[in-house]
Amino acid sequence: ALCHEIMIATINSFVCRGKRYPTAPGVLRGLSAILPRPVTSIHLCLRDFPSYLASAYIEYIRTQPFLSFEEFVAKADLSALSWVPLVRTFGRVFKGAAMEVWDDEFFRRDPSAVIDGILGRPLAGDLDLGGLNQRPSASASVIAEMARIAERAGPEAARDAMAALEKAHPPGPGVPRFDPWEAAEVTALRGLYRQDLETLDGLRWVRLRT
């Protein structure tokens, strides 16, 4: 079974409740109950916190009234910023399952190794993996224009304009992706992420790929 992250919680809960994946325990227990066979292996992909939070923000404002990145982050409980509780939740719900956790950068460098691990056989070489390292994003120009629209016509108008703005101003040469972080913030957030990876690497039931 393939499970996208929004199956266990939505970005809205991150803003409304200040927690990431607060509904994960109940959803995973329900999923375990309806699967036709016991889960024997689990594969999770994790992203570092600077890229995760920036991406989560973009996904949020695509469907919700516009708010600034600073407002988005202020609504969340960043003191609880860790992947470890989520991984432990998977471990508790699917007891005895082998768990492989890989860093998103590892997947982007070598998607074949991840796919072969999931399939249990070397089949990735026969697949067209072109484009796997591409993920939709928004340019800094789009976010700046949305902020201007929100100030002039309201946050709903900015949300409604986003699709057209993304089409008109895609990230590319001379058009940087949205990046809200200062260098010191990136260093601090990546430090938290590395602590998570070290903790996960110490769990005997987790195989870490970085």
mmCIF file of N, CA and C in Angstrom, residues 3 5 7-9 13 17 19-33 84-94:
data_model
loop_
_atom_site.group_PDB
_atom_site.id
_atom_site.type_symbol
_atom_site.label_atom_id
_atom_site.label_comp_id
_atom_site.label_asym_id
_atom_site.label_seq_id
_atom_site.Cartn_x
_atom_site.Cartn_y
_atom_site.Cartn_z
ATOM 1 N N CYS A 3 1.040 5.310 0.825
ATOM 2 C CA CYS A 3 0.326 6.258 1.682
ATOM 3 C C CYS A 3 0.972 7.632 1.562
ATOM 4 N N GLU A 5 1.351 11.582 2.625
ATOM 5 C CA GLU A 5 1.287 12.156 3.966
ATOM 6 C C GLU A 5 -0.070 12.748 4.302
ATOM 7 N N MET A 7 -2.834 11.501 3.899
ATOM 8 C CA MET A 7 -3.747 10.478 4.389
ATOM 9 C C MET A 7 -3.765 10.423 5.908
ATOM 10 N N ILE A 8 -2.682 10.872 6.539
ATOM 11 C CA ILE A 8 -2.632 10.789 7.996
ATOM 12 C C ILE A 8 -2.873 12.134 8.674
ATOM 13 N N ALA A 9 -2.745 13.225 7.936
ATOM 14 C CA ALA A 9 -3.062 14.555 8.472
ATOM 15 C C ALA A 9 -2.865 15.572 7.359
ATOM 16 N N SER A 13 -4.207 21.132 9.702
ATOM 17 C CA SER A 13 -4.078 20.804 11.122
ATOM 18 C C SER A 13 -2.801 21.386 11.710
ATOM 19 N N ARG A 17 -4.019 23.537 14.691
ATOM 20 C CA ARG A 17 -3.762 22.896 15.982
ATOM 21 C C ARG A 17 -2.306 23.009 16.439
ATOM 22 N N LYS A 19 0.192 21.383 15.491
ATOM 23 C CA LYS A 19 0.882 20.101 15.526
ATOM 24 C C LYS A 19 0.963 19.518 14.122
ATOM 25 N N ARG A 20 2.042 18.820 13.848
ATOM 26 C CA ARG A 20 2.156 18.112 12.576
ATOM 27 C C ARG A 20 1.626 16.695 12.749
ATOM 28 N N TYR A 21 0.754 16.284 11.866
ATOM 29 C CA TYR A 21 0.195 14.931 11.855
ATOM 30 C C TYR A 21 -0.448 14.545 13.196
ATOM 31 N N PRO A 22 -1.288 15.397 13.781
ATOM 32 C CA PRO A 22 -1.890 15.053 15.073
ATOM 33 C C PRO A 22 -2.857 13.875 14.982
ATOM 34 N N THR A 23 -3.400 13.632 13.804
ATOM 35 C CA THR A 23 -4.363 12.538 13.641
ATOM 36 C C THR A 23 -3.697 11.229 13.225
ATOM 37 N N ALA A 24 -2.366 11.229 13.117
ATOM 38 C CA ALA A 24 -1.659 10.045 12.611
ATOM 39 C C ALA A 24 -1.936 8.772 13.406
ATOM 40 N N PRO A 25 -1.905 8.788 14.733
ATOM 41 C CA PRO A 25 -2.122 7.524 15.462
ATOM 42 C C PRO A 25 -3.456 6.867 15.125
ATOM 43 N N GLY A 26 -4.537 7.646 15.156
ATOM 44 C CA GLY A 26 -5.843 7.070 14.867
ATOM 45 C C GLY A 26 -5.979 6.613 13.433
ATOM 46 N N VAL A 27 -5.474 7.407 12.503
ATOM 47 C CA VAL A 27 -5.577 7.036 11.090
ATOM 48 C C VAL A 27 -4.772 5.774 10.805
ATOM 49 N N LEU A 28 -3.571 5.689 11.355
ATOM 50 C CA LEU A 28 -2.734 4.508 11.110
ATOM 51 C C LEU A 28 -3.344 3.251 11.729
ATOM 52 N N ARG A 29 -3.964 3.393 12.910
ATOM 53 C CA ARG A 29 -4.640 2.233 13.499
ATOM 54 C C ARG A 29 -5.799 1.779 12.616
ATOM 55 N N GLY A 30 -6.537 2.750 12.076
ATOM 56 C CA GLY A 30 -7.622 2.403 11.177
ATOM 57 C C GLY A 30 -7.116 1.743 9.909
ATOM 58 N N LEU A 31 -6.010 2.258 9.370
ATOM 59 C CA LEU A 31 -5.417 1.666 8.170
ATOM 60 C C LEU A 31 -4.955 0.244 8.440
ATOM 61 N N SER A 32 -4.338 0.041 9.608
ATOM 62 C CA SER A 32 -3.878 -1.301 9.966
ATOM 63 C C SER A 32 -5.045 -2.287 10.036
ATOM 64 N N ALA A 33 -6.195 -1.804 10.506
ATOM 65 C CA ALA A 33 -7.356 -2.680 10.680
ATOM 66 C C ALA A 33 -7.976 -3.110 9.357
ATOM 67 N N VAL A 84 10.855 12.196 15.011
ATOM 68 C CA VAL A 84 10.970 10.976 15.818
ATOM 69 C C VAL A 84 9.612 10.492 16.340
ATOM 70 N N PRO A 85 8.755 11.360 16.898
ATOM 71 C CA PRO A 85 7.457 10.857 17.375
ATOM 72 C C PRO A 85 6.634 10.194 16.280
ATOM 73 N N LEU A 86 6.676 10.726 15.063
ATOM 74 C CA LEU A 86 5.908 10.123 13.975
ATOM 75 C C LEU A 86 6.446 8.744 13.628
ATOM 76 N N VAL A 87 7.770 8.622 13.556
ATOM 77 C CA VAL A 87 8.364 7.318 13.261
ATOM 78 C C VAL A 87 8.017 6.317 14.361
ATOM 79 N N ARG A 88 8.073 6.764 15.613
ATOM 80 C CA ARG A 88 7.704 5.863 16.717
ATOM 81 C C ARG A 88 6.232 5.455 16.638
ATOM 82 N N THR A 89 5.374 6.363 16.172
ATOM 83 C CA THR A 89 3.961 6.029 16.012
ATOM 84 C C THR A 89 3.789 4.905 14.999
ATOM 85 N N PHE A 90 4.476 5.000 13.878
ATOM 86 C CA PHE A 90 4.431 3.911 12.899
ATOM 87 C C PHE A 90 4.897 2.603 13.538
ATOM 88 N N GLY A 91 5.966 2.690 14.332
ATOM 89 C CA GLY A 91 6.493 1.492 14.970
ATOM 90 C C GLY A 91 5.532 0.869 15.960
ATOM 91 N N ARG A 92 4.802 1.708 16.702
ATOM 92 C CA ARG A 92 3.843 1.183 17.675
ATOM 93 C C ARG A 92 2.637 0.545 16.990
ATOM 94 N N VAL A 93 2.152 1.184 15.930
ATOM 95 C CA VAL A 93 0.950 0.676 15.258
ATOM 96 C C VAL A 93 1.259 -0.603 14.486
ATOM 97 N N PHE A 94 2.387 -0.614 13.794
ATOM 98 C CA PHE A 94 2.749 -1.775 12.979
ATOM 99 C C PHE A 94 3.907 -2.518 13.648
#
